[in-house]
Coordinates of C-alpha atoms in Angstrom, one line a residue:
M1 CA 154.1 4.8 310.1
A2 CA 156.1 6.1 307.2
M3 CA 156.2 4.0 304.0
E4 CA 159.9 3.4 304.3
D5 CA 159.6 2.3 307.9
A6 CA 156.8 0.0 307.0
L7 CA 158.8 -1.5 304.2
A8 CA 162.0 -1.9 306.4
A9 CA 159.7 -3.8 309.0
S10 CA 158.0 -6.1 306.4
T11 CA 159.5 -9.7 306.4
P12 CA 158.0 -10.6 302.9
F13 CA 159.5 -7.3 301.4
D14 CA 162.9 -8.0 303.0
A15 CA 163.0 -11.4 301.3
L16 CA 162.6 -9.8 297.8
E17 CA 165.5 -9.1 295.6
G18 CA 166.4 -7.2 292.4
S19 CA 163.5 -6.1 290.1
D20 CA 160.9 -7.7 292.3
R21 CA 161.9 -5.6 295.3
G22 CA 162.1 -2.5 293.1
F23 CA 158.6 -3.1 291.7
A24 CA 157.1 -3.8 295.1
R25 CA 158.4 -0.4 296.3
A26 CA 157.1 1.2 293.1
I27 CA 153.6 -0.3 293.9
A28 CA 153.5 0.9 297.4
G29 CA 154.6 4.3 296.5
A30 CA 152.2 4.6 293.5
T31 CA 149.3 3.5 295.8
L32 CA 150.0 6.1 298.5
R33 CA 150.7 8.9 296.1
A34 CA 147.4 8.5 294.3
L35 CA 145.2 7.2 297.1
G36 CA 142.5 9.6 297.3
R37 CA 142.0 9.5 293.6
I38 CA 142.1 5.7 293.5
D39 CA 139.6 5.6 296.4
R40 CA 137.2 8.1 294.6
S41 CA 137.5 6.0 291.3
L42 CA 137.0 2.6 293.0
S43 CA 133.9 3.9 294.7
Q44 CA 132.3 4.0 291.3
L45 CA 133.1 0.5 290.6
V46 CA 131.9 -1.3 293.8
D47 CA 128.3 -1.7 295.1
R48 CA 128.9 -0.5 298.6
P49 CA 130.7 2.4 300.3
L50 CA 134.4 1.8 300.6
E51 CA 134.2 2.3 304.4
K52 CA 131.9 -0.7 304.6
M53 CA 134.2 -3.0 302.6
D54 CA 136.5 -5.5 304.1
A55 CA 139.7 -3.7 305.0
A56 CA 142.0 -6.3 303.5
A57 CA 140.0 -6.7 300.3
L58 CA 140.1 -2.9 299.9
A59 CA 143.9 -2.8 300.4
V60 CA 144.4 -5.5 297.7
L61 CA 142.1 -3.4 295.3
R62 CA 143.9 -0.3 295.8
V63 CA 147.2 -2.0 295.1
G64 CA 145.7 -3.5 291.9
A65 CA 144.2 -0.2 290.8
A66 CA 147.5 1.5 291.4
Q67 CA 149.2 -0.9 289.0
L68 CA 146.6 -0.5 286.3
W69 CA 145.9 3.3 286.6
V70 CA 149.2 4.9 287.9
L71 CA 151.9 2.5 286.9
E72 CA 150.1 1.4 283.7
T73 CA 151.1 -2.2 284.1
P74 CA 149.4 -4.4 281.5
A75 CA 146.1 -5.7 282.6
Y76 CA 146.9 -9.4 282.1
A77 CA 149.7 -9.1 284.5
S78 CA 148.4 -6.8 287.2
V79 CA 144.9 -8.5 287.6
S80 CA 146.2 -12.0 287.7
A81 CA 149.1 -11.2 290.1
T82 CA 146.8 -9.1 292.4
V83 CA 144.2 -11.8 292.5
E84 CA 146.8 -14.4 293.3
A85 CA 148.2 -12.1 296.0
A86 CA 144.7 -11.9 297.6
R87 CA 144.3 -15.6 297.6
Q88 CA 147.7 -16.1 299.2
W89 CA 147.3 -13.4 301.9
E90 CA 145.0 -15.0 304.7
P91 CA 143.1 -11.7 305.6
A92 CA 142.0 -11.3 301.9
N93 CA 142.0 -15.0 300.7
R94 CA 138.2 -15.0 300.4
S95 CA 138.0 -11.8 298.2
G96 CA 139.7 -13.2 295.0
G97 CA 136.5 -13.2 293.0
L98 CA 135.7 -9.7 294.0
V99 CA 139.1 -8.5 293.3
N100 CA 139.1 -10.0 289.9
A101 CA 135.7 -8.6 288.8
V102 CA 136.4 -5.0 290.1
L103 CA 139.9 -4.9 288.5
R104 CA 138.7 -6.1 285.2
R105 CA 136.1 -3.4 285.2
A106 CA 138.7 -1.0 286.3
D107 CA 140.7 -1.9 283.1
R108 CA 137.7 -1.5 280.9
E109 CA 136.5 1.8 282.4
R110 CA 139.8 3.7 283.0
S111 CA 138.0 6.9 282.4
V112 CA 136.7 6.8 285.9
Y113 CA 140.3 7.5 287.1
D114 CA 141.4 9.5 284.1
D115 CA 138.6 12.0 284.3
I116 CA 138.9 12.8 288.0
P117 CA 141.1 16.0 288.7
A118 CA 144.6 15.2 289.9
S119 CA 144.0 17.1 293.2
T120 CA 141.7 14.3 294.3
I121 CA 144.9 12.3 295.3
W122 CA 144.8 14.4 298.6
P123 CA 142.2 14.3 301.5
D124 CA 139.5 16.9 300.7
W125 CA 140.8 19.3 303.5
L126 CA 144.3 19.4 302.0
A127 CA 143.1 19.9 298.4
A128 CA 141.1 22.9 299.5
R129 CA 144.1 24.3 301.5
L130 CA 146.4 24.0 298.5
K131 CA 143.9 25.3 296.0
S132 CA 143.3 28.3 298.3
G133 CA 146.9 29.1 298.6
L134 CA 148.1 28.2 295.0
G135 CA 145.0 28.3 292.8
S136 CA 143.3 25.3 291.3
K137 CA 145.6 25.1 288.2
R138 CA 148.7 25.2 290.1
A139 CA 147.4 22.7 292.8
D140 CA 146.6 20.4 290.0
A141 CA 150.0 20.8 288.6
L142 CA 151.5 20.0 292.0
A143 CA 149.4 16.8 292.2
S144 CA 150.5 15.7 288.8
L145 CA 154.0 16.1 290.1
Q146 CA 153.3 14.0 293.1
L147 CA 152.1 11.2 291.0
Q148 CA 155.5 10.9 289.5
E149 CA 158.3 8.7 290.8
P150 CA 160.7 11.0 292.7
S151 CA 164.2 11.5 291.0
T152 CA 167.5 11.2 292.9
D153 CA 169.6 14.3 292.5
I154 CA 173.1 14.9 293.9
S155 CA 175.2 18.0 294.6
V156 CA 178.9 17.7 293.5
K157 CA 181.8 19.6 294.9
S158 CA 182.9 20.5 291.3
D159 CA 182.3 19.9 287.6
P160 CA 178.8 18.6 287.4
E161 CA 179.1 17.9 283.6
A162 CA 182.1 15.6 284.2
W163 CA 180.3 13.8 287.0
A164 CA 177.1 13.4 284.9
R165 CA 179.2 11.6 282.3
K166 CA 181.0 9.5 284.8
L167 CA 177.8 8.4 286.4
D168 CA 175.7 8.0 283.2
A169 CA 173.5 10.8 284.7
R170 CA 172.1 14.1 283.6
A171 CA 173.6 17.5 284.4
L172 CA 170.7 19.9 285.3
P173 CA 171.0 23.5 284.4
S174 CA 170.9 24.5 288.0
G175 CA 174.2 22.6 288.7
S176 CA 172.7 19.5 290.3
V177 CA 173.1 16.0 288.7
R178 CA 170.1 13.7 288.3
L179 CA 171.0 10.0 288.7
P180 CA 169.3 7.2 286.6
T181 CA 166.3 5.5 288.2
G182 CA 167.3 2.9 290.5
A183 CA 171.0 3.8 290.7
P184 CA 172.7 2.0 293.7
I185 CA 173.8 5.2 295.5
T186 CA 176.5 3.9 297.8
Q187 CA 178.1 1.8 295.1
L188 CA 178.6 4.6 292.6
D189 CA 181.9 6.3 291.9
G190 CA 182.7 9.1 294.1
Y191 CA 180.3 8.2 296.9
A192 CA 182.9 6.6 299.3
D193 CA 185.4 9.4 298.4
G194 CA 182.8 12.2 299.4
D195 CA 182.9 13.9 296.0
W196 CA 179.1 14.3 296.1
W197 CA 176.1 13.9 298.3
V198 CA 172.3 13.2 297.7
Q199 CA 170.2 16.4 297.6
D200 CA 167.1 17.4 295.6
A201 CA 167.8 19.9 293.0
G202 CA 165.3 22.3 294.3
A203 CA 166.7 22.1 297.9
A204 CA 170.1 22.8 296.4
L205 CA 169.2 26.2 295.4
A206 CA 169.1 28.1 298.6
A207 CA 172.7 27.9 299.5
T208 CA 173.8 29.2 296.1
L209 CA 172.0 32.6 296.7
F210 CA 174.5 34.3 298.9
G211 CA 177.2 35.2 296.4
D212 CA 180.8 34.8 297.4
L213 CA 181.0 33.0 300.9
S214 CA 184.7 32.6 300.9
G215 CA 185.9 33.1 304.5
R216 CA 182.4 34.4 305.7
R217 CA 180.7 33.4 308.9
V218 CA 177.5 31.6 308.1
A219 CA 175.0 29.8 310.2
D220 CA 172.8 27.0 308.8
L221 CA 169.8 26.8 311.2
C222 CA 167.8 23.6 311.4
A223 CA 170.6 22.1 309.5
A224 CA 170.4 18.3 309.8
P225 CA 170.9 16.1 307.9
G226 CA 173.3 18.6 306.4
G227 CA 173.0 18.8 302.7
K228 CA 173.0 22.7 302.8
T229 CA 175.8 22.7 305.4
L230 CA 177.9 20.7 302.9
Q231 CA 177.2 23.1 300.1
L232 CA 178.1 26.2 302.3
S233 CA 181.3 24.5 303.4
A234 CA 182.2 23.6 299.8
L235 CA 181.7 27.2 298.9
G236 CA 184.2 28.3 301.4
A237 CA 182.1 29.5 304.3
H238 CA 183.0 29.1 307.9
V239 CA 179.8 27.3 308.9
A240 CA 178.1 26.9 312.3
A241 CA 175.4 24.1 311.7
L242 CA 172.6 24.1 314.3
D243 CA 170.0 21.6 314.9
I244 CA 168.0 20.5 317.9
S245 CA 168.1 16.8 317.2
E246 CA 171.4 14.9 318.3
P247 CA 170.5 11.8 316.2
R248 CA 170.1 13.9 313.1
L249 CA 173.4 15.7 313.8
D250 CA 175.0 12.3 314.0
R251 CA 174.0 11.8 310.4
M252 CA 175.6 15.2 309.6
R253 CA 178.8 14.2 311.2
E254 CA 178.9 11.1 309.0
N255 CA 178.4 13.2 305.9
L256 CA 181.0 15.7 306.9
D257 CA 183.5 12.9 307.5
R258 CA 182.8 11.2 304.2
T259 CA 183.0 14.5 302.2
K260 CA 185.9 15.8 304.1
L261 CA 184.2 19.2 304.6
E262 CA 184.2 21.2 307.7
A263 CA 181.6 22.8 310.0
T264 CA 181.0 23.5 313.6
I265 CA 178.2 21.4 314.7
I266 CA 176.0 22.8 317.4
A267 CA 173.2 21.0 319.2
A268 CA 171.0 23.8 320.1
D269 CA 167.5 25.3 319.7
A270 CA 168.0 27.9 317.1
A271 CA 165.5 30.1 318.6
E272 CA 167.4 30.4 321.8
W273 CA 171.1 30.2 320.5
R274 CA 173.1 33.2 319.7
P275 CA 176.6 33.6 318.2
K276 CA 179.5 35.3 319.9
A277 CA 179.6 37.9 317.2
P278 CA 177.1 38.9 314.5
L279 CA 177.1 36.6 311.4
D280 CA 177.6 37.5 307.8
A281 CA 174.8 35.4 306.4
I282 CA 172.3 32.8 307.7
L283 CA 170.4 30.0 305.9
L284 CA 167.1 29.2 307.6
D285 CA 165.5 26.0 306.5
A286 CA 162.6 26.3 308.8
P287 CA 160.5 23.4 310.2
C288 CA 157.4 23.1 308.2
S289 CA 154.5 21.0 307.0
A290 CA 156.7 19.4 304.4
L291 CA 153.8 19.2 301.9
G292 CA 156.3 19.9 299.2
T293 CA 157.9 16.5 299.5
L294 CA 154.7 14.3 299.3
R295 CA 156.0 12.3 296.3
R296 CA 158.9 11.1 298.4
H297 CA 156.7 10.7 301.6
P298 CA 153.3 10.0 300.0
E299 CA 151.8 8.7 303.4
G300 CA 152.4 12.3 304.8
A301 CA 149.1 13.6 303.2
W302 CA 147.1 11.1 305.2
R303 CA 149.1 11.5 308.5
R304 CA 148.8 15.3 308.6
D305 CA 146.3 16.9 311.0
P306 CA 144.9 20.1 309.7
K307 CA 144.7 21.6 313.2
R308 CA 148.4 20.9 313.9
L309 CA 149.6 22.8 310.8
A310 CA 148.7 25.9 312.8
R311 CA 151.8 25.5 314.9
Y312 CA 154.3 25.9 312.1
P313 CA 153.8 29.7 311.4
K314 CA 154.5 30.5 315.1
T315 CA 157.8 28.4 315.0
Q316 CA 158.9 29.9 311.8
T317 CA 158.2 33.5 312.9
K318 CA 160.2 32.8 316.2
L319 CA 163.1 31.5 314.2
L320 CA 163.1 34.4 311.7
N321 CA 163.1 36.8 314.5
A322 CA 166.0 34.9 316.2
A323 CA 167.9 35.0 312.9
H324 CA 167.5 38.8 312.8
D325 CA 169.2 38.9 316.2
M326 CA 172.1 36.7 314.9
L327 CA 172.8 38.7 311.8
K328 CA 175.0 41.8 311.3
S329 CA 173.4 44.9 309.9
G330 CA 173.2 44.4 306.1
G331 CA 173.7 40.7 306.4
R332 CA 171.8 38.4 304.2
L333 CA 169.4 35.6 305.1
V334 CA 167.9 32.9 302.7
Y335 CA 164.6 31.6 304.1
C336 CA 163.5 28.2 302.8
V337 CA 160.5 25.9 303.6
C338 CA 159.5 22.6 301.7
T339 CA 156.0 23.6 301.5
P340 CA 153.9 25.5 299.1
L341 CA 151.5 27.0 301.7
P342 CA 151.9 30.8 301.7
E343 CA 151.2 31.0 305.5
E344 CA 154.5 29.1 306.1
G345 CA 156.6 31.1 303.6
V346 CA 155.8 34.4 301.9
E347 CA 153.3 35.5 304.6
I348 CA 155.9 34.9 307.3
V349 CA 158.3 37.0 305.4
D350 CA 155.8 39.8 304.5
A351 CA 155.2 40.3 308.2
G352 CA 158.9 40.8 308.9
V353 CA 159.3 43.2 306.0
K354 CA 156.2 45.1 307.0
R355 CA 157.7 45.4 310.6
G356 CA 160.9 47.0 309.0
D357 CA 163.2 44.2 310.1
W358 CA 164.1 43.0 306.6
R359 CA 164.0 44.1 302.9
R360 CA 163.7 41.7 300.1
V361 CA 166.6 40.9 297.8
P362 CA 164.8 39.6 294.7
I363 CA 166.1 36.5 293.2
C364 CA 166.9 36.8 289.4
A365 CA 166.2 34.2 286.7
D366 CA 169.9 33.7 285.9
E367 CA 170.6 32.7 289.5
V368 CA 168.2 29.7 289.3
P369 CA 168.5 28.3 285.8
G370 CA 165.7 25.7 285.2
F371 CA 163.5 27.2 287.9
A372 CA 162.8 30.7 286.4
H373 CA 159.2 29.7 285.8
G374 CA 158.9 29.7 289.7
L375 CA 159.9 33.4 290.3
T376 CA 157.2 35.5 291.7
E377 CA 156.7 39.2 291.0
A378 CA 158.3 40.1 294.3
G379 CA 161.4 38.0 293.3
D380 CA 160.8 35.1 295.6
L381 CA 161.1 31.4 294.3
I382 CA 158.6 28.6 294.5
T383 CA 159.9 25.5 292.8
A384 CA 156.4 24.1 291.9
P385 CA 156.0 22.7 288.4
P386 CA 154.8 25.3 285.8
V387 CA 151.2 25.5 284.8
G388 CA 150.6 24.6 281.2
S389 CA 153.6 24.9 278.8
A390 CA 156.7 27.0 279.9
S391 CA 158.9 28.5 277.3
E392 CA 162.0 27.9 279.1
A393 CA 163.4 24.4 280.1
H394 CA 162.3 23.8 283.6
V395 CA 163.4 21.3 286.2
L396 CA 160.9 19.3 288.3
S397 CA 161.9 18.9 291.9
D398 CA 160.4 18.9 295.4
V399 CA 158.5 22.0 296.2
F400 CA 160.3 24.8 298.1
Q401 CA 159.6 28.5 298.9
I402 CA 163.0 30.3 298.9
I403 CA 163.1 33.9 299.7
R404 CA 166.2 36.1 299.9
L405 CA 166.3 38.9 302.6
Q406 CA 168.7 41.6 303.9
K407 CA 168.6 42.7 307.5
A408 CA 167.5 46.3 307.5

């Protein structure tokens, strides 16, 4: 079960209000984001393998350790509160002494956590996969990003600087606006009037890479819940928004109604659908492993099956080939996936270029302000955090591979 679904189904969580509710969510997120690193550290502080511990006691220890090591909550508060929680929770009510002893040691011996590489937050197979694809330093930078609480970014129809002032937010160099932590989204100015929508700053880059879209016929493939469709429409395109999921398209309809933007919504498999006439441009946000969004969905690292990841490149290749059929000669396509794995991004595109179907149109630094550190030698973009210090101001976001192509 996803973290948000689990919280929504929790009666105790539902009873919380205000700062207590926010802190409970922060604890859950921090525990899941750093789970592998927490477990490896706790294993040095207990006298038995973690898999042989009582499951309830281990769960409480993980939560307490996350408060100490990840959220850096003062020990006097986190230890006492966690021990009390163990005593009040029936499955763990006999473990208070153990929890107290281990967490006090965890506070004294913080180096057992601090000295472990950040990439230990993931299962071993995933850490190895990411290190192989990105290199160890970049994988550690990605892990450090995952440990941070995700920001809430919005895309605005116009004048991001003005909206940043109005919302007491920060205008990013890329044109997105970053809201203050904990901002009540639906209650903010402009939400009900549809002046903006929630969209990660990295995700918002893809739709900006086509140039002038006024009056052009554009398809947004795998479009729901519709952030990129809204962008394309706001830029003046005639948008056909395709998705195979009717429930997700219902969310898109709601977003279009609220923002008073227009698009033709089509429930169809993008691998099979074809337009009546060739399109000017296509945005393909292909289904993927979503490993670039783990700070928002931290349980995902532990729910992924390494064997099932093999299905994504096949689907992505099929969709890229379908997009080639839909596009007019010389038309442009922006390929986007929210994963750093090269086999789901650059390698899919390289195969199409090698076949002669596509040619790359390199992305330039001035097109992606705040993300220039992520440009590759080929002119593709990966919105992963920089390794070490970067000379230019950079924006932290979810991790996307974004590649611009032209039909050969």
